[in-house]
Amino acid sequence: MLAVLGLAVAAAGCSTVDSRMQSHRAAFDSWPAEVQRNVRAGRITLGFTPEMVRVALGDPGQVRTRSTKEGQAEVWVYYNSGPRFSLGVGMGMATRGGAYAGGVGVGEGYRDEEVLRVIFEGGKVSAIESTK
């Protein structure tokens, strides 16, 4: 069965797999042992229900709808949101005056990067798309 490593995404906020398992304890305890192992490891597989995915990965950053030949599919998009840093270095020189200049610039900020799409059809995961 296809397995995809769960990703630490900011969309899950401060929640962890353990805290999400506690919040869904009754459902988690009713799942087969293999599903429980995958969820504990933050992995999802084809056939998972939305609740299983939510416990394994947390809330998606965005939910979309996709029209397919078979009907409507729901697409959960997960993002890796985090600081992005950049560094720039420059130098300059002028003649006849002997002027020299230099500079260093540092940029920072936050940017969302899509890392995973989980597609549901008929209430089950039918496809998993991840970026490398």
Tab-separated table of N, CA, C and O in Angstrom:
chain	number	residue	atom	x	y	z
A	1	MET	N	0.849	-1.177	0.000
A	1	MET	CA	0.000	0.000	0.000
A	1	MET	C	0.895	1.241	0.000
A	1	MET	O	1.908	1.286	0.665
A	2	LEU	N	0.500	2.236	-0.758
A	2	LEU	CA	1.260	3.475	-0.854
A	2	LEU	C	1.234	4.219	0.468
A	2	LEU	O	0.204	4.429	1.052
A	3	ALA	N	2.410	4.581	0.954
A	3	ALA	CA	2.471	5.358	2.205
A	3	ALA	C	3.257	6.630	1.950
A	3	ALA	O	4.210	6.642	1.207
A	4	VAL	N	2.823	7.693	2.549
A	4	VAL	CA	3.503	8.976	2.412
A	4	VAL	C	3.822	9.473	3.807
A	4	VAL	O	2.979	9.460	4.684
A	5	LEU	N	5.057	9.888	3.981
A	5	LEU	CA	5.444	10.424	5.287
A	5	LEU	C	4.642	11.657	5.610
A	5	LEU	O	4.480	12.532	4.794
A	6	GLY	N	4.136	11.715	6.792
A	6	GLY	CA	3.431	12.921	7.245
A	6	GLY	C	4.429	14.053	7.368
A	6	GLY	O	5.565	13.850	7.743
A	7	LEU	N	3.999	15.228	7.061
A	7	LEU	CA	4.881	16.381	7.069
A	7	LEU	C	4.509	17.313	8.194
A	7	LEU	O	3.337	17.529	8.480
A	8	ALA	N	5.525	17.873	8.824
A	8	ALA	CA	5.252	18.873	9.855
A	8	ALA	C	4.863	20.152	9.145
A	8	ALA	O	5.668	20.767	8.471
A	9	VAL	N	3.640	20.508	9.275
A	9	VAL	CA	3.139	21.684	8.583
A	9	VAL	C	2.551	22.653	9.570
A	9	VAL	O	1.968	22.267	10.567
A	10	ALA	N	2.700	23.883	9.279
A	10	ALA	CA	2.179	24.895	10.185
A	10	ALA	C	0.669	24.882	10.244
A	10	ALA	O	0.080	25.327	11.221
A	11	ALA	N	0.020	24.370	9.190
A	11	ALA	CA	-1.439	24.323	9.201
A	11	ALA	C	-1.955	23.516	10.384
A	11	ALA	O	-3.076	23.707	10.841
A	12	ALA	N	-1.131	22.622	10.880
A	12	ALA	CA	-1.537	21.825	12.030
A	12	ALA	C	-1.410	22.618	13.320
A	12	ALA	O	-1.805	22.149	14.372
A	13	GLY	N	-0.874	23.826	13.216
A	13	GLY	CA	-0.722	24.674	14.398
A	13	GLY	C	0.215	24.029	15.391
A	13	GLY	O	1.200	23.429	15.025
A	14	CYS	N	-0.097	24.155	16.646
A	14	CYS	CA	0.733	23.597	17.702
A	14	CYS	C	0.349	22.170	18.027
A	14	CYS	O	0.907	21.571	18.923
A	15	SER	N	-0.632	21.620	17.336
A	15	SER	CA	-1.061	20.268	17.653
A	15	SER	C	-0.002	19.268	17.203
A	15	SER	O	0.746	19.490	16.268
A	16	THR	N	0.033	18.163	17.917
A	16	THR	CA	0.941	17.075	17.582
A	16	THR	C	0.096	15.843	17.299
A	16	THR	O	-1.100	15.806	17.609
A	17	VAL	N	0.717	14.818	16.740
A	17	VAL	CA	-0.004	13.572	16.497
A	17	VAL	C	-0.573	13.064	17.816
A	17	VAL	O	-1.736	12.654	17.882
A	18	ASP	N	0.223	13.110	18.891
A	18	ASP	CA	-0.256	12.615	20.188
A	18	ASP	C	-1.472	13.385	20.683
A	18	ASP	O	-2.443	12.790	21.149
A	19	SER	N	-1.441	14.709	20.561
A	19	SER	CA	-2.589	15.488	21.040
A	19	SER	C	-3.821	15.244	20.162
A	19	SER	O	-4.942	15.193	20.668
A	20	ARG	N	-3.605	15.062	18.861
A	20	ARG	CA	-4.742	14.776	17.978
A	20	ARG	C	-5.296	13.377	18.243
A	20	ARG	O	-6.501	13.155	18.194
A	21	MET	N	-4.414	12.414	18.563
A	21	MET	CA	-4.880	11.070	18.913
A	21	MET	C	-5.732	11.125	20.178
A	21	MET	O	-6.765	10.463	20.259
A	22	GLN	N	-5.317	11.911	21.148
A	22	GLN	CA	-6.090	12.036	22.389
A	22	GLN	C	-7.461	12.651	22.113
A	22	GLN	O	-8.453	12.236	22.699
A	23	SER	N	-7.505	13.634	21.232
A	23	SER	CA	-8.782	14.291	20.900
A	23	SER	C	-9.733	13.357	20.156
A	23	SER	O	-10.940	13.578	20.157
A	24	HIS	N	-9.195	12.346	19.496
A	24	HIS	CA	-9.995	11.401	18.713
A	24	HIS	C	-9.796	9.979	19.252
A	24	HIS	O	-9.781	9.013	18.491
A	25	ARG	N	-9.633	9.847	20.563
A	25	ARG	CA	-9.262	8.559	21.190
A	25	ARG	C	-10.222	7.427	20.826
A	25	ARG	O	-9.795	6.340	20.457
A	26	ALA	N	-11.521	7.647	20.927
A	26	ALA	CA	-12.487	6.565	20.661
A	26	ALA	C	-12.359	6.071	19.217
A	26	ALA	O	-12.325	4.863	18.963
A	27	ALA	N	-12.277	6.996	18.276
A	27	ALA	CA	-12.133	6.605	16.866
A	27	ALA	C	-10.792	5.911	16.654
A	27	ALA	O	-10.729	4.847	16.020
A	28	PHE	N	-9.714	6.497	17.188
A	28	PHE	CA	-8.373	5.926	17.019
A	28	PHE	C	-8.336	4.484	17.523
A	28	PHE	O	-7.797	3.598	16.851
A	29	ASP	N	-8.907	4.238	18.696
A	29	ASP	CA	-8.896	2.889	19.269
A	29	ASP	C	-9.676	1.886	18.432
A	29	ASP	O	-9.416	0.686	18.506
A	30	SER	N	-10.617	2.357	17.610
A	30	SER	CA	-11.422	1.453	16.785
A	30	SER	C	-10.751	1.109	15.449
A	30	SER	O	-11.202	0.210	14.755
A	31	TRP	N	-9.683	1.826	15.093
A	31	TRP	CA	-9.024	1.594	13.808
A	31	TRP	C	-8.144	0.351	13.862
A	31	TRP	O	-7.586	0.010	14.905
A	32	PRO	N	-7.940	-0.325	12.723
A	32	PRO	CA	-7.041	-1.484	12.676
A	32	PRO	C	-5.618	-1.098	13.102
A	32	PRO	O	-5.208	0.058	12.970
A	33	ALA	N	-4.879	-2.081	13.586
A	33	ALA	CA	-3.517	-1.846	14.105
A	33	ALA	C	-2.613	-1.181	13.067
A	33	ALA	O	-1.824	-0.288	13.405
A	34	GLU	N	-2.727	-1.587	11.805
A	34	GLU	CA	-1.872	-0.993	10.764
A	34	GLU	C	-2.184	0.493	10.583
A	34	GLU	O	-1.275	1.311	10.422
A	35	VAL	N	-3.453	0.854	10.624
A	35	VAL	CA	-3.847	2.261	10.517
A	35	VAL	C	-3.296	3.026	11.716
A	35	VAL	O	-2.738	4.117	11.574
A	36	GLN	N	-3.423	2.463	12.914
A	36	GLN	CA	-2.907	3.120	14.116
A	36	GLN	C	-1.397	3.354	14.013
A	36	GLN	O	-0.914	4.428	14.362
A	37	ARG	N	-0.648	2.358	13.515
A	37	ARG	CA	0.809	2.521	13.357
A	37	ARG	C	1.133	3.663	12.399
A	37	ARG	O	2.010	4.482	12.654
A	38	ASN	N	0.421	3.701	11.266
A	38	ASN	CA	0.658	4.768	10.292
A	38	ASN	C	0.320	6.137	10.875
A	38	ASN	O	1.087	7.089	10.721
A	39	VAL	N	-0.812	6.236	11.545
A	39	VAL	CA	-1.223	7.517	12.127
A	39	VAL	C	-0.204	7.974	13.168
A	39	VAL	O	0.209	9.135	13.178
A	40	ARG	N	0.221	7.065	14.056
A	40	ARG	CA	1.241	7.420	15.069
A	40	ARG	C	2.506	7.972	14.418
A	40	ARG	O	3.160	8.853	14.967
A	41	ALA	N	2.859	7.432	13.251
A	41	ALA	CA	4.078	7.858	12.544
A	41	ALA	C	3.838	9.085	11.668
A	41	ALA	O	4.756	9.556	11.005
A	42	GLY	N	2.594	9.592	11.635
A	42	GLY	CA	2.292	10.755	10.804
A	42	GLY	C	2.235	10.421	9.328
A	42	GLY	O	2.496	11.265	8.482
A	43	ARG	N	1.885	9.160	9.003
A	43	ARG	CA	1.778	8.720	7.608
A	43	ARG	C	0.319	8.487	7.265
A	43	ARG	O	-0.474	8.098	8.112
A	44	ILE	N	0.004	8.681	5.995
A	44	ILE	CA	-1.331	8.365	5.502
A	44	ILE	C	-1.204	7.405	4.333
A	44	ILE	O	-0.145	7.325	3.708
A	45	THR	N	-2.280	6.673	4.059
A	45	THR	CA	-2.282	5.749	2.932
A	45	THR	C	-3.616	5.856	2.202
A	45	THR	O	-4.569	6.439	2.716
A	46	LEU	N	-3.651	5.284	1.019
A	46	LEU	CA	-4.895	5.243	0.252
A	46	LEU	C	-5.954	4.525	1.072
A	46	LEU	O	-5.656	3.552	1.780
A	47	GLY	N	-7.187	5.020	0.996
A	47	GLY	CA	-8.282	4.405	1.721
A	47	GLY	C	-8.553	5.025	3.088
A	47	GLY	O	-9.559	4.719	3.709
A	48	PHE	N	-7.660	5.893	3.563
A	48	PHE	CA	-7.887	6.564	4.846
A	48	PHE	C	-9.126	7.446	4.755
A	48	PHE	O	-9.430	8.000	3.706
A	49	THR	N	-9.820	7.595	5.873
A	49	THR	CA	-10.956	8.508	5.963
A	49	THR	C	-10.433	9.912	6.293
A	49	THR	O	-9.280	10.069	6.728
A	50	PRO	N	-11.257	10.933	6.120
A	50	PRO	CA	-10.828	12.282	6.505
A	50	PRO	C	-10.390	12.369	7.970
A	50	PRO	O	-9.412	13.042	8.289
A	51	GLU	N	-11.074	11.667	8.864
A	51	GLU	CA	-10.683	11.716	10.281
A	51	GLU	C	-9.303	11.112	10.499
A	51	GLU	O	-8.498	11.650	11.256
A	52	MET	N	-9.004	10.021	9.824
A	52	MET	CA	-7.678	9.406	9.946
A	52	MET	C	-6.590	10.357	9.461
A	52	MET	O	-5.536	10.495	10.095
A	53	VAL	N	-6.848	11.028	8.343
A	53	VAL	CA	-5.883	11.988	7.798
A	53	VAL	C	-5.711	13.158	8.758
A	53	VAL	O	-4.593	13.596	9.039
A	54	ARG	N	-6.808	13.653	9.296
A	54	ARG	CA	-6.753	14.800	10.213
A	54	ARG	C	-5.941	14.457	11.469
A	54	ARG	O	-5.160	15.264	11.956
A	55	VAL	N	-6.095	13.238	11.978
A	55	VAL	CA	-5.336	12.844	13.167
A	55	VAL	C	-3.853	12.682	12.811
A	55	VAL	O	-2.976	13.122	13.551
A	56	ALA	N	-3.565	12.096	11.652
A	56	ALA	CA	-2.169	11.865	11.246
A	56	ALA	C	-1.440	13.159	10.896
A	56	ALA	O	-0.284	13.355	11.286
A	57	LEU	N	-2.101	14.067	10.166
A	57	LEU	CA	-1.422	15.241	9.613
A	57	LEU	C	-1.897	16.574	10.178
A	57	LEU	O	-1.247	17.592	9.959
A	58	GLY	N	-3.043	16.596	10.819
A	58	GLY	CA	-3.601	17.862	11.286
A	58	GLY	C	-4.537	18.444	10.247
A	58	GLY	O	-4.850	17.826	9.231
A	59	ASP	N	-5.006	19.640	10.520
A	59	ASP	CA	-5.932	20.311	9.606
A	59	ASP	C	-5.200	20.783	8.355
A	59	ASP	O	-4.064	21.270	8.448
A	60	PRO	N	-5.836	20.678	7.208
A	60	PRO	CA	-5.192	21.167	5.984
A	60	PRO	C	-5.142	22.693	5.978
A	60	PRO	O	-5.950	23.362	6.627
A	61	GLY	N	-4.211	23.230	5.224
A	61	GLY	CA	-4.114	24.676	5.070
A	61	GLY	C	-5.195	25.218	4.158
A	61	GLY	O	-5.578	26.378	4.250
A	62	GLN	N	-5.692	24.370	3.285
A	62	GLN	CA	-6.718	24.783	2.329
A	62	GLN	C	-7.492	23.549	1.874
A	62	GLN	O	-6.931	22.456	1.759
A	63	VAL	N	-8.778	23.732	1.624
A	63	VAL	CA	-9.619	22.669	1.079
A	63	VAL	C	-10.172	23.155	-0.253
A	63	VAL	O	-10.723	24.252	-0.339
A	64	ARG	N	-9.995	22.332	-1.286
A	64	ARG	CA	-10.466	22.677	-2.627
A	64	ARG	C	-11.424	21.593	-3.111
A	64	ARG	O	-11.449	20.492	-2.585
A	65	THR	N	-12.153	21.904	-4.156
A	65	THR	CA	-13.028	20.927	-4.799
A	65	THR	C	-12.539	20.722	-6.221
A	65	THR	O	-12.205	21.680	-6.915
A	66	ARG	N	-12.517	19.482	-6.638
A	66	ARG	CA	-12.072	19.132	-7.987
A	66	ARG	C	-13.184	18.343	-8.663
A	66	ARG	O	-13.742	17.429	-8.072
A	67	SER	N	-13.503	18.710	-9.895
A	67	SER	CA	-14.484	17.952	-10.669
A	67	SER	C	-13.758	16.878	-11.451
A	67	SER	O	-12.755	17.156	-12.118
A	68	THR	N	-14.256	15.653	-11.349
A	68	THR	CA	-13.656	14.538	-12.071
A	68	THR	C	-14.735	13.852	-12.904
A	68	THR	O	-15.917	14.163	-12.786
A	69	LYS	N	-14.325	12.894	-13.696
A	69	LYS	CA	-15.261	12.125	-14.504
A	69	LYS	C	-16.276	11.401	-13.610
A	69	LYS	O	-17.433	11.259	-13.958
A	70	GLU	N	-15.812	10.982	-12.431
A	70	GLU	CA	-16.670	10.254	-11.498
A	70	GLU	C	-17.521	11.175	-10.630
A	70	GLU	O	-18.370	10.711	-9.891
A	71	GLY	N	-17.253	12.462	-10.650
A	71	GLY	CA	-18.002	13.403	-9.811
A	71	GLY	C	-17.075	14.404	-9.135
A	71	GLY	O	-16.081	14.818	-9.704
A	72	GLN	N	-17.405	14.751	-7.912
A	72	GLN	CA	-16.627	15.738	-7.178
A	72	GLN	C	-15.605	15.055	-6.278
A	72	GLN	O	-15.886	14.014	-5.678
A	73	ALA	N	-14.444	15.638	-6.184
A	73	ALA	CA	-13.409	15.175	-5.266
A	73	ALA	C	-13.040	16.352	-4.376
A	73	ALA	O	-13.083	17.507	-4.797
A	74	GLU	N	-12.689	16.046	-3.149
A	74	GLU	CA	-12.235	17.078	-2.223
A	74	GLU	C	-10.721	16.963	-2.121
A	74	GLU	O	-10.184	15.864	-2.004
A	75	VAL	N	-10.041	18.092	-2.184
A	75	VAL	CA	-8.580	18.124	-2.153
A	75	VAL	C	-8.142	18.909	-0.933
A	75	VAL	O	-8.485	20.079	-0.782
A	76	TRP	N	-7.383	18.250	-0.052
A	76	TRP	CA	-6.813	18.924	1.109
A	76	TRP	C	-5.378	19.274	0.764
A	76	TRP	O	-4.606	18.417	0.327
A	77	VAL	N	-5.029	20.533	0.963
A	77	VAL	CA	-3.687	21.015	0.635
A	77	VAL	C	-2.965	21.348	1.935
A	77	VAL	O	-3.484	22.072	2.783
A	78	TYR	N	-1.756	20.811	2.062
A	78	TYR	CA	-0.916	21.070	3.231
A	78	TYR	C	0.287	21.903	2.801
A	78	TYR	O	0.844	21.701	1.718
A	79	TYR	N	0.645	22.837	3.649
A	79	TYR	CA	1.753	23.756	3.365
A	79	TYR	C	2.823	23.635	4.435
A	79	TYR	O	2.533	23.323	5.589
A	80	ASN	N	4.036	23.919	4.035
A	80	ASN	CA	5.139	24.081	4.970
A	80	ASN	C	5.333	25.578	5.084
A	80	ASN	O	5.845	26.212	4.160
A	81	SER	N	4.895	26.156	6.174
A	81	SER	CA	5.015	27.596	6.375
A	81	SER	C	6.158	27.833	7.339
A	81	SER	O	6.177	27.290	8.429
A	82	GLY	N	7.080	28.616	6.927
A	82	GLY	CA	8.190	28.878	7.820
A	82	GLY	C	9.018	30.033	7.347
A	82	GLY	O	8.794	30.585	6.275
A	83	PRO	N	9.966	30.395	8.166
A	83	PRO	CA	10.800	31.531	7.812
A	83	PRO	C	11.670	31.222	6.600
A	83	PRO	O	12.117	30.098	6.420
A	84	ARG	N	11.838	32.205	5.788
A	84	ARG	CA	12.719	32.109	4.635
A	84	ARG	C	13.753	33.224	4.774
A	84	ARG	O	13.408	34.380	5.007
A	85	PHE	N	14.978	32.869	4.661
A	85	PHE	CA	16.053	33.831	4.824
A	85	PHE	C	16.840	33.958	3.524
A	85	PHE	O	16.997	33.000	2.793
A	86	SER	N	17.325	35.143	3.276
A	86	SER	CA	18.194	35.343	2.126
A	86	SER	C	19.315	36.270	2.548
A	86	SER	O	19.175	37.090	3.446
A	87	LEU	N	20.438	36.141	1.879
A	87	LEU	CA	21.615	36.940	2.195
A	87	LEU	C	22.196	37.451	0.886
A	87	LEU	O	22.341	36.692	-0.061
A	88	GLY	N	22.492	38.717	0.851
A	88	GLY	CA	23.100	39.297	-0.343
A	88	GLY	C	24.351	40.076	0.035
A	88	GLY	O	24.407	40.720	1.074
A	89	VAL	N	25.343	39.996	-0.793
A	89	VAL	CA	26.598	40.719	-0.560
A	89	VAL	C	26.912	41.498	-1.834
A	89	VAL	O	26.796	40.975	-2.934
A	90	GLY	N	27.315	42.748	-1.680
A	90	GLY	CA	27.652	43.562	-2.841
A	90	GLY	C	28.882	44.407	-2.582
A	90	GLY	O	29.217	44.717	-1.450
A	91	MET	N	29.549	44.753	-3.639
A	91	MET	CA	30.731	45.612	-3.538
A	91	MET	C	30.706	46.605	-4.690
A	91	MET	O	30.148	46.330	-5.734
A	92	GLY	N	31.302	47.739	-4.479
A	92	GLY	CA	31.385	48.734	-5.534
A	92	GLY	C	32.725	49.462	-5.462
A	92	GLY	O	33.387	49.484	-4.435
A	93	MET	N	33.097	50.046	-6.571
A	93	MET	CA	34.367	50.750	-6.598
A	93	MET	C	34.257	51.878	-7.619
A	93	MET	O	33.614	51.729	-8.646
A	94	ALA	N	34.843	53.012	-7.310
A	94	ALA	CA	34.847	54.142	-8.236
A	94	ALA	C	36.287	54.564	-8.485
A	94	ALA	O	37.130	54.478	-7.610
A	95	THR	N	36.548	55.003	-9.691
A	95	THR	CA	37.898	55.454	-10.009
A	95	THR	C	38.001	56.964	-9.857
A	95	THR	O	36.996	57.651	-9.670
A	96	ARG	N	39.164	57.459	-9.899
A	96	ARG	CA	39.482	58.874	-9.815
A	96	ARG	C	39.129	59.496	-8.471
A	96	ARG	O	39.310	60.654	-8.263
A	97	GLY	N	38.526	58.810	-7.634
A	97	GLY	CA	38.245	59.380	-6.323
A	97	GLY	C	38.619	58.402	-5.242
A	97	GLY	O	38.628	58.718	-4.067
A	98	GLY	N	38.917	57.220	-5.678
A	98	GLY	CA	39.288	56.206	-4.715
A	98	GLY	C	38.156	55.768	-3.796
A	98	GLY	O	38.413	55.359	-2.681
A	99	ALA	N	36.930	55.890	-4.220
A	99	ALA	CA	35.811	55.499	-3.370
A	99	ALA	C	35.563	54.005	-3.486
A	99	ALA	O	35.575	53.443	-4.567
A	100	TYR	N	35.363	53.415	-2.352
A	100	TYR	CA	35.040	51.988	-2.287
A	100	TYR	C	33.797	51.826	-1.416
A	100	TYR	O	33.594	52.561	-0.464
A	101	ALA	N	32.980	50.845	-1.742
A	101	ALA	CA	31.775	50.618	-0.944
A	101	ALA	C	31.489	49.129	-0.880
A	101	ALA	O	31.885	48.363	-1.743
A	102	GLY	N	30.795	48.740	0.136
A	102	GLY	CA	30.394	47.346	0.300
A	102	GLY	C	29.104	47.306	1.092
A	102	GLY	O	28.731	48.290	1.734
A	103	GLY	N	28.443	46.201	1.060
A	103	GLY	CA	27.200	46.092	1.823
A	103	GLY	C	26.758	44.656	1.967
A	103	GLY	O	27.131	43.801	1.182
A	104	VAL	N	26.005	44.441	2.988
A	104	VAL	CA	25.424	43.124	3.240
A	104	VAL	C	23.955	43.333	3.519
A	104	VAL	O	23.577	44.224	4.286
A	105	GLY	N	23.109	42.552	2.899
A	105	GLY	CA	21.676	42.642	3.146
A	105	GLY	C	21.131	41.294	3.594
A	105	GLY	O	21.561	40.250	3.133
A	106	VAL	N	20.239	41.335	4.525
A	106	VAL	CA	19.612	40.115	5.015
A	106	VAL	C	18.108	40.291	4.894
A	106	VAL	O	17.562	41.298	5.329
A	107	GLY	N	17.452	39.333	4.267
A	107	GLY	CA	16.006	39.382	4.136
A	107	GLY	C	15.388	38.217	4.871
A	107	GLY	O	15.971	37.153	4.990
A	108	GLU	N	14.215	38.443	5.406
A	108	GLU	CA	13.513	37.362	6.078
A	108	GLU	C	12.024	37.551	5.913
A	108	GLU	O	11.559	38.611	5.517
A	109	GLY	N	11.299	36.554	6.191
A	109	GLY	CA	9.852	36.626	6.084
A	109	GLY	C	9.272	35.232	6.083
A	109	GLY	O	9.980	34.254	6.277
A	110	TYR	N	7.993	35.148	5.882
A	110	TYR	CA	7.320	33.856	5.859
A	110	TYR	C	6.704	33.635	4.498
A	110	TYR	O	6.171	34.544	3.894
A	111	ARG	N	6.797	32.396	4.036
A	111	ARG	CA	6.220	32.042	2.755
A	111	ARG	C	5.652	30.634	2.859
A	111	ARG	O	6.279	29.745	3.413
A	112	ASP	N	4.458	30.444	2.351
A	112	ASP	CA	3.850	29.124	2.349
A	112	ASP	C	4.317	28.362	1.122
A	112	ASP	O	4.279	28.875	0.007
A	113	GLU	N	4.748	27.140	1.346
A	113	GLU	CA	5.175	26.272	0.258
A	113	GLU	C	4.303	25.019	0.287
A	113	GLU	O	4.257	24.313	1.297
A	114	GLU	N	3.584	24.767	-0.793
A	114	GLU	CA	2.730	23.584	-0.850
A	114	GLU	C	3.591	22.335	-0.853
A	114	GLU	O	4.536	22.221	-1.632
A	115	VAL	N	3.268	21.390	0.039
A	115	VAL	CA	4.061	20.176	0.131
A	115	VAL	C	3.259	18.894	-0.082
A	115	VAL	O	3.832	17.847	-0.368
A	116	LEU	N	1.927	18.965	0.084
A	116	LEU	CA	1.139	17.744	-0.002
A	116	LEU	C	-0.299	18.060	-0.388
A	116	LEU	O	-0.868	19.040	0.081
A	117	ARG	N	-0.862	17.212	-1.250
A	117	ARG	CA	-2.288	17.260	-1.575
A	117	ARG	C	-2.859	15.872	-1.316
A	117	ARG	O	-2.296	14.871	-1.756
A	118	VAL	N	-3.982	15.855	-0.613
A	118	VAL	CA	-4.671	14.597	-0.322
A	118	VAL	C	-6.039	14.695	-0.992
A	118	VAL	O	-6.810	15.603	-0.706
A	119	ILE	N	-6.312	13.756	-1.892
A	119	ILE	CA	-7.548	13.789	-2.664
A	119	ILE	C	-8.500	12.723	-2.123
A	119	ILE	O	-8.127	11.557	-1.982
A	120	PHE	N	-9.729	13.157	-1.813
A	120	PHE	CA	-10.767	12.267	-1.301
A	120	PHE	C	-11.851	12.089	-2.357
A	120	PHE	O	-12.339	13.058	-2.919
A	121	GLU	N	-12.222	10.849	-2.593
A	121	GLU	CA	-13.374	10.528	-3.430
A	121	GLU	C	-14.167	9.480	-2.682
A	121	GLU	O	-13.607	8.508	-2.178
A	122	GLY	N	-15.468	9.701	-2.567
A	122	GLY	CA	-16.314	8.763	-1.844
A	122	GLY	C	-15.964	8.650	-0.372
A	122	GLY	O	-16.136	7.592	0.226
A	123	GLY	N	-15.419	9.719	0.205
A	123	GLY	CA	-15.107	9.714	1.632
A	123	GLY	C	-13.826	9.004	2.021
A	123	GLY	O	-13.560	8.787	3.198
A	124	LYS	N	-12.999	8.639	1.029
A	124	LYS	CA	-11.732	7.941	1.291
A	124	LYS	C	-10.619	8.575	0.463
A	124	LYS	O	-10.862	9.117	-0.615
A	125	VAL	N	-9.387	8.464	0.937
A	125	VAL	CA	-8.242	8.967	0.182
A	125	VAL	C	-8.099	8.127	-1.079
A	125	VAL	O	-7.953	6.907	-1.020
A	126	SER	N	-8.149	8.822	-2.227
A	126	SER	CA	-8.012	8.123	-3.516
A	126	SER	C	-6.674	8.440	-4.182
A	126	SER	O	-6.250	7.730	-5.086
A	127	ALA	N	-6.020	9.505	-3.738
A	127	ALA	CA	-4.720	9.866	-4.308
A	127	ALA	C	-3.979	10.754	-3.308
A	127	ALA	O	-4.587	11.484	-2.531
A	128	ILE	N	-2.651	10.652	-3.362
A	128	ILE	CA	-1.775	11.465	-2.520
A	128	ILE	C	-0.706	12.045	-3.428
A	128	ILE	O	-0.019	11.300	-4.131
A	129	GLU	N	-0.588	13.371	-3.431
A	129	GLU	CA	0.410	14.051	-4.267
A	129	GLU	C	1.353	14.805	-3.341
A	129	GLU	O	0.902	15.599	-2.523
A	130	SER	N	2.642	14.548	-3.490
A	130	SER	CA	3.601	15.272	-2.664
A	130	SER	C	4.662	15.911	-3.547
A	130	SER	O	4.926	15.453	-4.655
A	131	THR	N	5.225	16.991	-3.045
A	131	THR	CA	6.325	17.641	-3.744
A	131	THR	C	7.631	17.140	-3.177
A	131	THR	O	7.699	16.743	-2.022
A	132	LYS	N	8.647	17.151	-3.988
A	132	LYS	CA	9.951	16.679	-3.520
A	132	LYS	C	10.862	17.818	-3.277
A	132	LYS	O	10.769	18.858	-3.785
